[in-house]
mmCIF file of C-alpha atoms in Angstrom:
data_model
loop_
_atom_site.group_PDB
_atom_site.id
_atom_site.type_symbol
_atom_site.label_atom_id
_atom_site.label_comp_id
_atom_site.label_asym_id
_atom_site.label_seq_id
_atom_site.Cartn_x
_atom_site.Cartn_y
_atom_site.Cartn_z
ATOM 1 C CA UNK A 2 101.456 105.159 89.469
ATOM 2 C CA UNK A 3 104.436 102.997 90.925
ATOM 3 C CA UNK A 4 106.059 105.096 93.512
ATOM 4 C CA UNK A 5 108.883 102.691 93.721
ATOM 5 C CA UNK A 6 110.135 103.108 90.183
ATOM 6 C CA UNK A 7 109.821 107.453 90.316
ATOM 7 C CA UNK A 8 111.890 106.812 93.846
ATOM 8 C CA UNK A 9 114.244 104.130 92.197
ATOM 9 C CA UNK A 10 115.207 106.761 89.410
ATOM 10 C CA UNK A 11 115.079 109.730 91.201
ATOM 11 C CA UNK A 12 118.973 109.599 92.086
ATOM 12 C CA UNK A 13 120.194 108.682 88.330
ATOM 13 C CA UNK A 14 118.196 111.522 87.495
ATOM 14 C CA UNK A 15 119.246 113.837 90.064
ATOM 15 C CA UNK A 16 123.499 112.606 88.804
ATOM 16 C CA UNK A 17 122.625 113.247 84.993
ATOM 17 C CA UNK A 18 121.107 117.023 85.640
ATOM 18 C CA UNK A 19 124.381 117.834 88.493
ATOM 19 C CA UNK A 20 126.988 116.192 86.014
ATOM 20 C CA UNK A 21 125.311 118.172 82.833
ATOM 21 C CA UNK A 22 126.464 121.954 84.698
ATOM 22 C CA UNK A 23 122.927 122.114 86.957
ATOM 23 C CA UNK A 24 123.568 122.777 90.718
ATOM 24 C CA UNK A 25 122.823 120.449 93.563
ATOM 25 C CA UNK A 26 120.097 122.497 94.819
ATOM 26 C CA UNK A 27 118.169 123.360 91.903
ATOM 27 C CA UNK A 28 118.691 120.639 90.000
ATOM 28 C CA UNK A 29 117.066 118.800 92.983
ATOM 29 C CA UNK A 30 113.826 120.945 92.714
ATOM 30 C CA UNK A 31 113.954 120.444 89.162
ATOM 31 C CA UNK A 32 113.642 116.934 89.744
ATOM 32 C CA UNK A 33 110.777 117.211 92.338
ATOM 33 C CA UNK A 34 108.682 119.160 89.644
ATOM 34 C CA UNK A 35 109.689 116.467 87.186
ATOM 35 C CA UNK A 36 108.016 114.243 89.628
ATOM 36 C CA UNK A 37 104.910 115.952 90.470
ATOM 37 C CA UNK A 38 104.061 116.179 86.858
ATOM 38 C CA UNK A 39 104.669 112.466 86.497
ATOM 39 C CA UNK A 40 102.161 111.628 88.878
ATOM 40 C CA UNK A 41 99.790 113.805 87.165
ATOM 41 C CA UNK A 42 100.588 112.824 83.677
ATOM 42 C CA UNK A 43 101.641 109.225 83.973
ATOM 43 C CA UNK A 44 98.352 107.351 84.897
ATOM 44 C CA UNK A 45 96.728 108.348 81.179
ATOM 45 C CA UNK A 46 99.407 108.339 79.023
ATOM 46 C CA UNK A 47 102.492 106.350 81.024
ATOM 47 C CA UNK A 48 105.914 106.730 78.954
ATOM 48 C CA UNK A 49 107.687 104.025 77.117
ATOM 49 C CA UNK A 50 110.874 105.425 78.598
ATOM 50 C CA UNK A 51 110.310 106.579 82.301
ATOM 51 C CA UNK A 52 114.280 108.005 82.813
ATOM 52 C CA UNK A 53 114.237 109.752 79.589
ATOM 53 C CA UNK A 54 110.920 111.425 80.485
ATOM 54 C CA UNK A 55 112.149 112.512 83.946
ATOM 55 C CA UNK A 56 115.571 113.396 82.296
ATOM 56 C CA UNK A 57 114.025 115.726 79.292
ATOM 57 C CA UNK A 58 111.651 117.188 81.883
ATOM 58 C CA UNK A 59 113.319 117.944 84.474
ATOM 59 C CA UNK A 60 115.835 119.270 82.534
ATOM 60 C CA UNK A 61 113.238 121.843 81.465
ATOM 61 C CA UNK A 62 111.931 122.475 84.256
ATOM 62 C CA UNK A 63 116.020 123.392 85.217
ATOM 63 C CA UNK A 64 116.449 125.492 82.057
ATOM 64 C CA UNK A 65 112.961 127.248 82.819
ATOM 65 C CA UNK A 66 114.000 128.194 86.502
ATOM 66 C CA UNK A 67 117.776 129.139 85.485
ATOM 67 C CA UNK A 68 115.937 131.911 82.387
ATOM 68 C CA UNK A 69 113.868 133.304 85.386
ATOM 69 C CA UNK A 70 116.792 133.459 87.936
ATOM 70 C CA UNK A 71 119.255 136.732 87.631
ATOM 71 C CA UNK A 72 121.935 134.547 86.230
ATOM 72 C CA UNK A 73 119.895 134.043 82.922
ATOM 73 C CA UNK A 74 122.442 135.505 80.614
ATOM 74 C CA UNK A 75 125.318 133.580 82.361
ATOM 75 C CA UNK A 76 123.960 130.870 81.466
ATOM 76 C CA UNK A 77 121.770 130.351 78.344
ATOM 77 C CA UNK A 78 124.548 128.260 76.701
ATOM 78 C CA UNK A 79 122.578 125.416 78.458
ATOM 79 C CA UNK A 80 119.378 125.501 76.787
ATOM 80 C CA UNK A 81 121.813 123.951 73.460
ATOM 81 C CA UNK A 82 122.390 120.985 76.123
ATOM 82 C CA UNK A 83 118.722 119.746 76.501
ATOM 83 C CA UNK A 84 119.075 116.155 76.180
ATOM 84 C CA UNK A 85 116.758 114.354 73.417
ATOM 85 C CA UNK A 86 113.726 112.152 74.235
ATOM 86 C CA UNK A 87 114.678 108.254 74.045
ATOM 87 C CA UNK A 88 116.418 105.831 75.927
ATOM 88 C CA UNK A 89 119.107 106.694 78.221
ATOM 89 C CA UNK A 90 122.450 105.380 79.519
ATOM 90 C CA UNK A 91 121.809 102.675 82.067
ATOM 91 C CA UNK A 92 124.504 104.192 84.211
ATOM 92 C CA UNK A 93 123.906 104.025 88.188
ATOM 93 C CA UNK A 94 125.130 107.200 89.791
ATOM 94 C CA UNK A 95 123.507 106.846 92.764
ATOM 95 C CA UNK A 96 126.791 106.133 94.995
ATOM 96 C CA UNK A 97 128.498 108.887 93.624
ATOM 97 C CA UNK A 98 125.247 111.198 94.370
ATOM 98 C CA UNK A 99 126.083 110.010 98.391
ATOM 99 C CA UNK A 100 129.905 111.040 97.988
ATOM 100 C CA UNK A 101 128.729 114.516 96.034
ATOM 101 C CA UNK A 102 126.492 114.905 98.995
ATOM 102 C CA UNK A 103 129.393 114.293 101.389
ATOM 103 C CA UNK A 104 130.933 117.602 100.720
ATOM 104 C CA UNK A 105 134.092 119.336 102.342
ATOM 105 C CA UNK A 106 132.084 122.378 102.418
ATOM 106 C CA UNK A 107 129.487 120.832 104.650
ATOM 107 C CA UNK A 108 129.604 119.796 108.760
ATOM 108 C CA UNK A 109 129.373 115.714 108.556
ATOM 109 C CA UNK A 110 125.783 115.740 109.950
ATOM 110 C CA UNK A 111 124.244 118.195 107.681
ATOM 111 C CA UNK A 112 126.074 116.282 104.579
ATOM 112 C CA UNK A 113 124.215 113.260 105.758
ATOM 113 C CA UNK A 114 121.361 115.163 106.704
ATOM 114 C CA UNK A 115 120.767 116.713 102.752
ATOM 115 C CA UNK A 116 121.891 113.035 101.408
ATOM 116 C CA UNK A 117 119.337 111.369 103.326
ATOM 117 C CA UNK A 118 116.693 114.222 102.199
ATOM 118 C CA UNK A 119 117.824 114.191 98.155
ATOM 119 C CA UNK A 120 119.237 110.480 97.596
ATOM 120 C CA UNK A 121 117.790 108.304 99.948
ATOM 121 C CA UNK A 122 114.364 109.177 99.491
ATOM 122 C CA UNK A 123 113.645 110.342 103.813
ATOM 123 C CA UNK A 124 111.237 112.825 105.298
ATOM 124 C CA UNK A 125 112.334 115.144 107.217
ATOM 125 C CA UNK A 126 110.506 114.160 109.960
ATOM 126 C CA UNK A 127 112.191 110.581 109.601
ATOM 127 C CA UNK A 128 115.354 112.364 109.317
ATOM 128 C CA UNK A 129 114.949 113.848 112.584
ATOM 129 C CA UNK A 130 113.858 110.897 114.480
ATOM 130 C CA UNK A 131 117.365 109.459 113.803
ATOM 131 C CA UNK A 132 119.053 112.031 114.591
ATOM 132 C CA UNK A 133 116.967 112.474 118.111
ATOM 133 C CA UNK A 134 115.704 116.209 117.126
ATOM 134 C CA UNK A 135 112.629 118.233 116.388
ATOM 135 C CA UNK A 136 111.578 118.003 112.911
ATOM 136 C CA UNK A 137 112.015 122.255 112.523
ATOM 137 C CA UNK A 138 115.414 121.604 113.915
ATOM 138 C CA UNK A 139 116.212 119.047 111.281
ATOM 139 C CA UNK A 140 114.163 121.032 108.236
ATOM 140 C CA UNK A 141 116.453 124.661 109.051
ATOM 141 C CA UNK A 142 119.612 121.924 109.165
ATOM 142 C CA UNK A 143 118.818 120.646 105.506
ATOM 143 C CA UNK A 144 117.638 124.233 104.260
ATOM 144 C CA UNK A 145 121.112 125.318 105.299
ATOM 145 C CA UNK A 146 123.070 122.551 103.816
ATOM 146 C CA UNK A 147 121.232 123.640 100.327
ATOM 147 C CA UNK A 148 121.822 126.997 100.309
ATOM 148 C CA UNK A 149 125.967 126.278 100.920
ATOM 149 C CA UNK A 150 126.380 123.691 98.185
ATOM 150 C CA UNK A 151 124.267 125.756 96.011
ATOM 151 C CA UNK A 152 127.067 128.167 95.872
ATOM 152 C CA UNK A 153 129.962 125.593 95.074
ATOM 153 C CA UNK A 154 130.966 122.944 92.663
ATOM 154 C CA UNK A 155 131.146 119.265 93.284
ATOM 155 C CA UNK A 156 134.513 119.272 92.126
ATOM 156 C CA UNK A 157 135.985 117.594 95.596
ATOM 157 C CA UNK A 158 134.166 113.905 97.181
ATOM 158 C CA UNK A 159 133.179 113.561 100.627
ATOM 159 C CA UNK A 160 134.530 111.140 103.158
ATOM 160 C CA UNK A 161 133.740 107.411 103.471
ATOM 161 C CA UNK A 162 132.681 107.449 106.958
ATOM 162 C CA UNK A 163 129.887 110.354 106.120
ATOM 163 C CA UNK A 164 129.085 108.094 103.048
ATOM 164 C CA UNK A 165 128.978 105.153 105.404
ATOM 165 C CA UNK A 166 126.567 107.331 108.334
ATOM 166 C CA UNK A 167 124.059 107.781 105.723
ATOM 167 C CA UNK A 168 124.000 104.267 104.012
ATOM 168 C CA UNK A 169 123.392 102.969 107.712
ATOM 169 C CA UNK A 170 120.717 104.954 108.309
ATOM 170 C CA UNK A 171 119.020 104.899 105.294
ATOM 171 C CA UNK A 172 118.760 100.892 105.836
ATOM 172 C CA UNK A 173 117.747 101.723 109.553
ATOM 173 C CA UNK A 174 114.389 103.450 107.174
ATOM 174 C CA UNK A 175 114.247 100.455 105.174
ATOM 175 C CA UNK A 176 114.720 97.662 108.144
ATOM 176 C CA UNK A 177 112.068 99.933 110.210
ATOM 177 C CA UNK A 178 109.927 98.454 107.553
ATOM 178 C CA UNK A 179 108.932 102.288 107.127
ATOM 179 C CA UNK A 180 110.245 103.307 103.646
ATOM 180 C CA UNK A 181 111.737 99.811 101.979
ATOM 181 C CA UNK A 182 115.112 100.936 101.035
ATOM 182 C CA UNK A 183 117.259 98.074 103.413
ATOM 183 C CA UNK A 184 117.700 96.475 99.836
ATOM 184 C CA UNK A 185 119.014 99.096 98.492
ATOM 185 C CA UNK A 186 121.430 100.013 100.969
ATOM 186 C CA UNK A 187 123.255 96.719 100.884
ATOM 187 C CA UNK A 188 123.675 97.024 97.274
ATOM 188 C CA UNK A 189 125.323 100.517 97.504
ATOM 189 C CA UNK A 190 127.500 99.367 100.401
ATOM 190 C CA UNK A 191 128.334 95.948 98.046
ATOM 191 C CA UNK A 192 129.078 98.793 95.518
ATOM 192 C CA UNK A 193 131.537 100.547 98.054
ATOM 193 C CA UNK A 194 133.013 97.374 99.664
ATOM 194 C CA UNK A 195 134.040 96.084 96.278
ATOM 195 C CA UNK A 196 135.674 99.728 95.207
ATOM 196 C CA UNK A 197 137.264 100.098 98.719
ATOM 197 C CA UNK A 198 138.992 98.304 100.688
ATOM 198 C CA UNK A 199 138.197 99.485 103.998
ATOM 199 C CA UNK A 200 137.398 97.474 107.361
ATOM 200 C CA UNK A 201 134.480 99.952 108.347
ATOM 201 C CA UNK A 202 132.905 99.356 105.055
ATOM 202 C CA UNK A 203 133.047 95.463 105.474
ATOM 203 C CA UNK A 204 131.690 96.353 109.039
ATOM 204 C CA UNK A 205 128.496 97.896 107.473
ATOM 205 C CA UNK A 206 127.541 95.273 105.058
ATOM 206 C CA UNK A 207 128.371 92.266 107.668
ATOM 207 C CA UNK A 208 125.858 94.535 109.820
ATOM 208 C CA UNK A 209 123.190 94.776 107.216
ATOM 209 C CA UNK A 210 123.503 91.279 105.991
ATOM 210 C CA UNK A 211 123.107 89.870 109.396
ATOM 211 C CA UNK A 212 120.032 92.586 110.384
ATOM 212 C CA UNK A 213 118.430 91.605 107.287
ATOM 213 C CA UNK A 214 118.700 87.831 107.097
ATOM 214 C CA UNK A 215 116.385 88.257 110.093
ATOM 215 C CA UNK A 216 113.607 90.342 108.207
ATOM 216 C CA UNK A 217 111.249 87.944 107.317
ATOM 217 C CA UNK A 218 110.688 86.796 111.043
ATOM 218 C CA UNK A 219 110.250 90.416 111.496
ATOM 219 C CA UNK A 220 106.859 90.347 111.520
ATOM 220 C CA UNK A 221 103.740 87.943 112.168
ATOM 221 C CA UNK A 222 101.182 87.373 108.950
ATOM 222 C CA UNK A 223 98.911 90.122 109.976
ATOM 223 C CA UNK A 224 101.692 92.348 110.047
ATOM 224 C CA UNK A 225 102.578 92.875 113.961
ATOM 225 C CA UNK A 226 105.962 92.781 115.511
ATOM 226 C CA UNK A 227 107.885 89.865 116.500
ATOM 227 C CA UNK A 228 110.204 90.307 119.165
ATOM 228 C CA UNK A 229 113.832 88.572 118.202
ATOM 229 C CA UNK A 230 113.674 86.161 121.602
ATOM 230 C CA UNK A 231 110.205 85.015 120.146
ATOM 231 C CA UNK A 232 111.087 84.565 115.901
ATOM 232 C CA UNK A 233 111.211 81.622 113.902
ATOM 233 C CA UNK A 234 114.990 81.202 113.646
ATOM 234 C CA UNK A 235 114.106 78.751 110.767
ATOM 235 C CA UNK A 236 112.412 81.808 108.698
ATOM 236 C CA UNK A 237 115.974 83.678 108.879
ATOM 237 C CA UNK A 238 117.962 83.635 105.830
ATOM 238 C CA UNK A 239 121.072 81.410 106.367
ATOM 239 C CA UNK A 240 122.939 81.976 103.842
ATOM 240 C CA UNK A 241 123.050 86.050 104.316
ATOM 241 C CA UNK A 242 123.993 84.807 108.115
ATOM 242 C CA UNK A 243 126.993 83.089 106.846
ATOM 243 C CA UNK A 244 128.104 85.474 104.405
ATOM 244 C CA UNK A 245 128.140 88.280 107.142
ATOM 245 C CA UNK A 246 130.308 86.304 109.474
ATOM 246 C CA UNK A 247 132.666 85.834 107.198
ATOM 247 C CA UNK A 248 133.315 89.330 105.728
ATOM 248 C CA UNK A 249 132.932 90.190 109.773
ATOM 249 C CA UNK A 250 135.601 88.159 110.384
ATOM 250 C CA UNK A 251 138.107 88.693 107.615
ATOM 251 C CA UNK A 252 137.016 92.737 108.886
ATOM 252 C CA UNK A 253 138.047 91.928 112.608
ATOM 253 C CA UNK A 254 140.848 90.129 111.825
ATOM 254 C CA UNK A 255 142.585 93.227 110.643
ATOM 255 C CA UNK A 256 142.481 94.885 113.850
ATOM 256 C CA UNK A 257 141.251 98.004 113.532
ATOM 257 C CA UNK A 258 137.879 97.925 115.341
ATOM 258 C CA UNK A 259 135.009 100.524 114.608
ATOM 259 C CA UNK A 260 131.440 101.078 115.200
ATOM 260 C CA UNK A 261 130.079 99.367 112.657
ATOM 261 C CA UNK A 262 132.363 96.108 113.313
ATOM 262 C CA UNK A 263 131.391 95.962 116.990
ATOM 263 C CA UNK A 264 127.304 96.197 115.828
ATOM 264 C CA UNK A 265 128.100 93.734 113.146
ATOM 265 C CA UNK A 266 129.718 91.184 116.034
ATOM 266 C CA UNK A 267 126.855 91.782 118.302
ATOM 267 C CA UNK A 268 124.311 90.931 115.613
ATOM 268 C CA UNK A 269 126.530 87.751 115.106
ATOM 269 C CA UNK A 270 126.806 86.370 118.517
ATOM 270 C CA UNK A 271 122.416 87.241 118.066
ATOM 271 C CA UNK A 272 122.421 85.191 114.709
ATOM 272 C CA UNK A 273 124.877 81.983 116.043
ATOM 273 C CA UNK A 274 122.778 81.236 119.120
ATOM 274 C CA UNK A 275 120.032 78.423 118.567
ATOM 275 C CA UNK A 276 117.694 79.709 120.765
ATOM 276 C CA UNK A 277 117.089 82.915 122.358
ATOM 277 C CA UNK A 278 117.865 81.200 125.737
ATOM 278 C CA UNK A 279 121.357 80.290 124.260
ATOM 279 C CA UNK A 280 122.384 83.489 123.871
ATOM 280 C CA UNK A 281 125.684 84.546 124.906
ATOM 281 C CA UNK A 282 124.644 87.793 126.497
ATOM 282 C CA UNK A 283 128.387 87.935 128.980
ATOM 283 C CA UNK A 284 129.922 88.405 125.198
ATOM 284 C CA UNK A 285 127.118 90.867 124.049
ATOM 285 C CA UNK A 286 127.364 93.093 127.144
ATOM 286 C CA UNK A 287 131.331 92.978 126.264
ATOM 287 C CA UNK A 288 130.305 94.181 123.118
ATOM 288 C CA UNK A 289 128.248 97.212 124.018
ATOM 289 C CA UNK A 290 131.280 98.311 126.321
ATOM 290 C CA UNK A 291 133.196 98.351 122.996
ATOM 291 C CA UNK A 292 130.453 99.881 121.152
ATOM 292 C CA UNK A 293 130.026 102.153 123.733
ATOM 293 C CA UNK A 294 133.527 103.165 123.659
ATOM 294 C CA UNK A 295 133.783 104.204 120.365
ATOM 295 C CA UNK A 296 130.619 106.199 119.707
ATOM 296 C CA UNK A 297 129.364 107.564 123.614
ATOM 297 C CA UNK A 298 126.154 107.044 122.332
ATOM 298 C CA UNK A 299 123.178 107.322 124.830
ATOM 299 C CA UNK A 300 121.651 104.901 122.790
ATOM 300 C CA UNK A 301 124.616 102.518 122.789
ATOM 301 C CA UNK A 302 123.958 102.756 126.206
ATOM 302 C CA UNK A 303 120.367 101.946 126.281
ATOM 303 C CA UNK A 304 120.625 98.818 124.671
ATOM 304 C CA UNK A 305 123.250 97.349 126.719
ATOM 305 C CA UNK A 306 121.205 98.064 129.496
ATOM 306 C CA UNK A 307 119.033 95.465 128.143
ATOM 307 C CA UNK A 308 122.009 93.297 127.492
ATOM 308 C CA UNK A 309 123.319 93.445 130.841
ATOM 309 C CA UNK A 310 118.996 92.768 131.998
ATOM 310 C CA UNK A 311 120.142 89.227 130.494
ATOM 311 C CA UNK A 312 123.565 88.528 131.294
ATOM 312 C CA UNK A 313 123.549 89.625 135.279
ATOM 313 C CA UNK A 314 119.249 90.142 135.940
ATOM 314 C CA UNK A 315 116.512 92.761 135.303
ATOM 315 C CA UNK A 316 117.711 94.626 138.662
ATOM 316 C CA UNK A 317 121.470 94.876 137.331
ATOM 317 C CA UNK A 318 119.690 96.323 133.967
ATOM 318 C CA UNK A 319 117.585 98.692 135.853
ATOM 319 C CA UNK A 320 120.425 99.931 137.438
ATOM 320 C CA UNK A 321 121.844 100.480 134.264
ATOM 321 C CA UNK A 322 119.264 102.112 132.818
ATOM 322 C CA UNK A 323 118.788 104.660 135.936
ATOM 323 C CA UNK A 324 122.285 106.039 134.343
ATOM 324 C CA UNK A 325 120.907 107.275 131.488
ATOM 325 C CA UNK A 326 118.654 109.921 130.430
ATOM 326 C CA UNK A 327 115.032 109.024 130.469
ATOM 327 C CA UNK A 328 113.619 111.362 127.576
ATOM 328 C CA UNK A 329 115.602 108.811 125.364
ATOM 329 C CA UNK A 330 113.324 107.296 122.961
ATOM 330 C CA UNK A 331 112.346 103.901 123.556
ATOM 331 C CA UNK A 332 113.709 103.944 126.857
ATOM 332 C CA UNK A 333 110.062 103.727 128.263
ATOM 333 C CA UNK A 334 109.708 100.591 126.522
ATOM 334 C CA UNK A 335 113.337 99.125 127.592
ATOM 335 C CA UNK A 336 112.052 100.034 131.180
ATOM 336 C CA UNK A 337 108.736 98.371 131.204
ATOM 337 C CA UNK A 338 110.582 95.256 129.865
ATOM 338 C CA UNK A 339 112.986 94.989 132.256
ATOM 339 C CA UNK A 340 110.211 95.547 134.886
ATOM 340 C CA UNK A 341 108.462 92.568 134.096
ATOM 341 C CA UNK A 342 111.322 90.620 133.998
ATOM 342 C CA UNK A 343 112.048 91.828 137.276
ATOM 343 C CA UNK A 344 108.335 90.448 138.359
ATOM 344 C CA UNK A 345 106.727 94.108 138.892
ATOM 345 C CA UNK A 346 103.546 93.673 136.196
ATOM 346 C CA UNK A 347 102.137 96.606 137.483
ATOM 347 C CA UNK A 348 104.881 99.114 136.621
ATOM 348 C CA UNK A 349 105.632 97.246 133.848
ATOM 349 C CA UNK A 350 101.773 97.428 132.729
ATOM 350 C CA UNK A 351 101.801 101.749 133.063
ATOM 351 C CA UNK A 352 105.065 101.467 131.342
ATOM 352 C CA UNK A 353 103.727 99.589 128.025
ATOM 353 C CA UNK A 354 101.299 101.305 127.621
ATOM 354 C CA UNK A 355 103.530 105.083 128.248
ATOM 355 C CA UNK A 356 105.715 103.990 125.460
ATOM 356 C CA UNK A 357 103.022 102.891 123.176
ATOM 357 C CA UNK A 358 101.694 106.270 123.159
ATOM 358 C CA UNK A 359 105.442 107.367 122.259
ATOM 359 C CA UNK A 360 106.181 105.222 119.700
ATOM 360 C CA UNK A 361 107.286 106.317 116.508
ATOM 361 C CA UNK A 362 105.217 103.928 114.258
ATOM 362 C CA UNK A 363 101.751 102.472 114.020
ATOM 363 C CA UNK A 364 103.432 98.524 113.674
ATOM 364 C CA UNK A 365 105.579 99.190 117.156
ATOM 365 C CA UNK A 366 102.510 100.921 119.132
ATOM 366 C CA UNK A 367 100.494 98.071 118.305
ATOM 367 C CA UNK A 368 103.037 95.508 120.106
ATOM 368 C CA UNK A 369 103.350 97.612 122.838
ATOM 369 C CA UNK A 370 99.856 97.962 123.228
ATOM 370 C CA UNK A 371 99.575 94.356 123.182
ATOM 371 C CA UNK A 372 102.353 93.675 125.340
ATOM 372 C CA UNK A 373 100.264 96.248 127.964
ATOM 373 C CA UNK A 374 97.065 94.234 127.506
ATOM 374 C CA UNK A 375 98.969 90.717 127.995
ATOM 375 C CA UNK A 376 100.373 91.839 131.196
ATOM 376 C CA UNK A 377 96.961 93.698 132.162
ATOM 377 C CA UNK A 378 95.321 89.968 131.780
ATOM 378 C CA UNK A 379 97.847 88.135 133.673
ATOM 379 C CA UNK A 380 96.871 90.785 136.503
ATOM 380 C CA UNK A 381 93.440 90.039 136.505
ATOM 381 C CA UNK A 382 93.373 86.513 136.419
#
């Protein structure tokens, strides 16, 4: 069973049954039966044409819910529309799916909420992690968001910058090396640059371009974590680097700065420096001020606390970081780096080892378990 096809064509799918009358919400529960009974029919008799398959039954399983739902007379016209086994249009509706999602009807973080959830392919539970709340909190959010659109008609698009929210974090998923979608995200934002002409948009895809140029000195060969001060800049992918600063620039030289511009620069200044020790950290900190201006983001704030660790010293980071609040995730981590830095192995030791056992992955517990037992040696020698 390949996964990554039934996830590739779950959002054409999804478009086909929504434009053909279905609404959002049960035409996406249509598709998730579609899906279940692929993976239980596929592996014995696999279908010459996998999107016509999914198309024909999900569509059924659409029709078959509608009969049983109160509105069956309203609308039995429909069964008439059951589209016919065989190939399908290769038509890509999975941008327009985000902008569907995007609704007027719907508060900006629900719409990306329920776009993540249908479209992009998330849990729930990764869903909530990037929005910094319980998983519950995020499943009643989503549940919500169904139950409105399921009541209207996607007659009216959604705005770029919710569009935008959800492309970003849907490569954050990808880039996490969690759910590999950071591909697909840069071709949907290509998709939206080249339709729009919008600096924010350009700001995204120099931002992904530069984050992912560095992906494969992501990781070491059995699969660990590679902090960016200690990667092969050799291994990252030049040419992506390039391309990013210029559609940066052309972006910035517009002057009208947003979020996604100021990341992008930061990322840039990360990507032009030979070495980690060439850094320009003044101009990163100057950055996150920026950055921080424009979003008040606690997080924001967290990692210019490690910026200003390596412009002005660990202490003047510390200080920083004693600002914020320390239930912030990853800020355990952030602290027992600085702490080190600052010479303190011992704090910085209990501190590894704290945010290991808060980590939200198995590849990022590992480093910091590691990065607890280096220090741990060093002690003991």
């Amino acid at each position: 069973m390949n996964e990554l096809l039934l996830r590739s064509l779950t959002p054409s799918v999804l478009g086909i049954l929504v434009r053909r009358g279905a609404d959002f919400a049960s035409a996406e529960d249509a598709v998730q039966d579609a899906l279940i009974e692929a993976v239980r029919v596929w592996p014995a008799d696999p279908p010459r044409d996998a999107k016509g398959w999914l198309v024909t039954v999900a569509w059924r399983k659409y029709l078959d819910a509608t009969r049983a739902d109160t509105a069956r007379r309203r609308r039995e016209d429909l069964v008439g529309e059951e589209p016919a086994t065989g190939p399908t249009p290769a038509v890509d509706d999975t941008l327009q799916l985000y902008f569907l999602c995007a609704h007027p009807s719907l508060t900006p973080s629900s719409a990306v909420a329920l776009t993540l959830r249908a479209v992009g392919g998330l849990t729930t539970r990764q869903i909530a992690q990037a929005y910094l709340v319980p998983e519950a909190t995020m499943a009643q959010r989503i549940s919500r968001a169904k139950r409105t659109v399921s009541a209207v008609r996607f007659d009216q698009h959604g705005d770029v910058a919710t569009v935008l929210r959800v492309l970003y974090l849907v490569f954050n998923e990808g880039y996490s090396g969690d759910v590999d979608l950071a591909a697909e995200a840069i071709r949907l934002t290509r998709q939206l640059a080249a339709a729009i002409d919008h600096p924010e948009v350009a700001g995204l895809l120099a931002l992904m371009l530069l984050h992912h140029a560095r992906r494969a000195a992501r990781t070491a060969s059995d699969g660990s974590l590679v902090p960016l001060a200690e990667q092969d800049r050799g291994r990252w992918d030049t040419a992506s680097i390039a391309e990013g600063v210029e559609i940066l620039q052309a972006a910035l030289a517009r002057d009208r700065l947003g979020e996604f511009q100021a990341q992008a620069a930061i990322a840039a200044l990360h990507a032009d420096a030979p070495s980690a020790e060439e850094t320009d950290w003044v101009q990163i900190v100057e950055w996150y001020d920026e950055l921080a201006r424009l979003t008040d983001s606690p997080v924001v704030r967290l990692n210019r606390a490690v910026a200003v660790g390596e412009a002005d010293g660990p202490r003047a980071g510390l200080a920083a970081l004693a600002a914020l609040d320390d239930s912030l995730p990853r800020y355990t981590a952030v602290a027992a780096y600085l702490h080190e830095r600052d010479g303190d192995l011992a704090t910085a030791t209990r501190l590894y080892a704290e945010a290991a056992r808060k980590a939200p992955n198995l590849a990022e517990r590992d480093h910091l378990t590691r990065q607890a037992a280096r220090l741990n040696s060093r002690r003991c020698r």
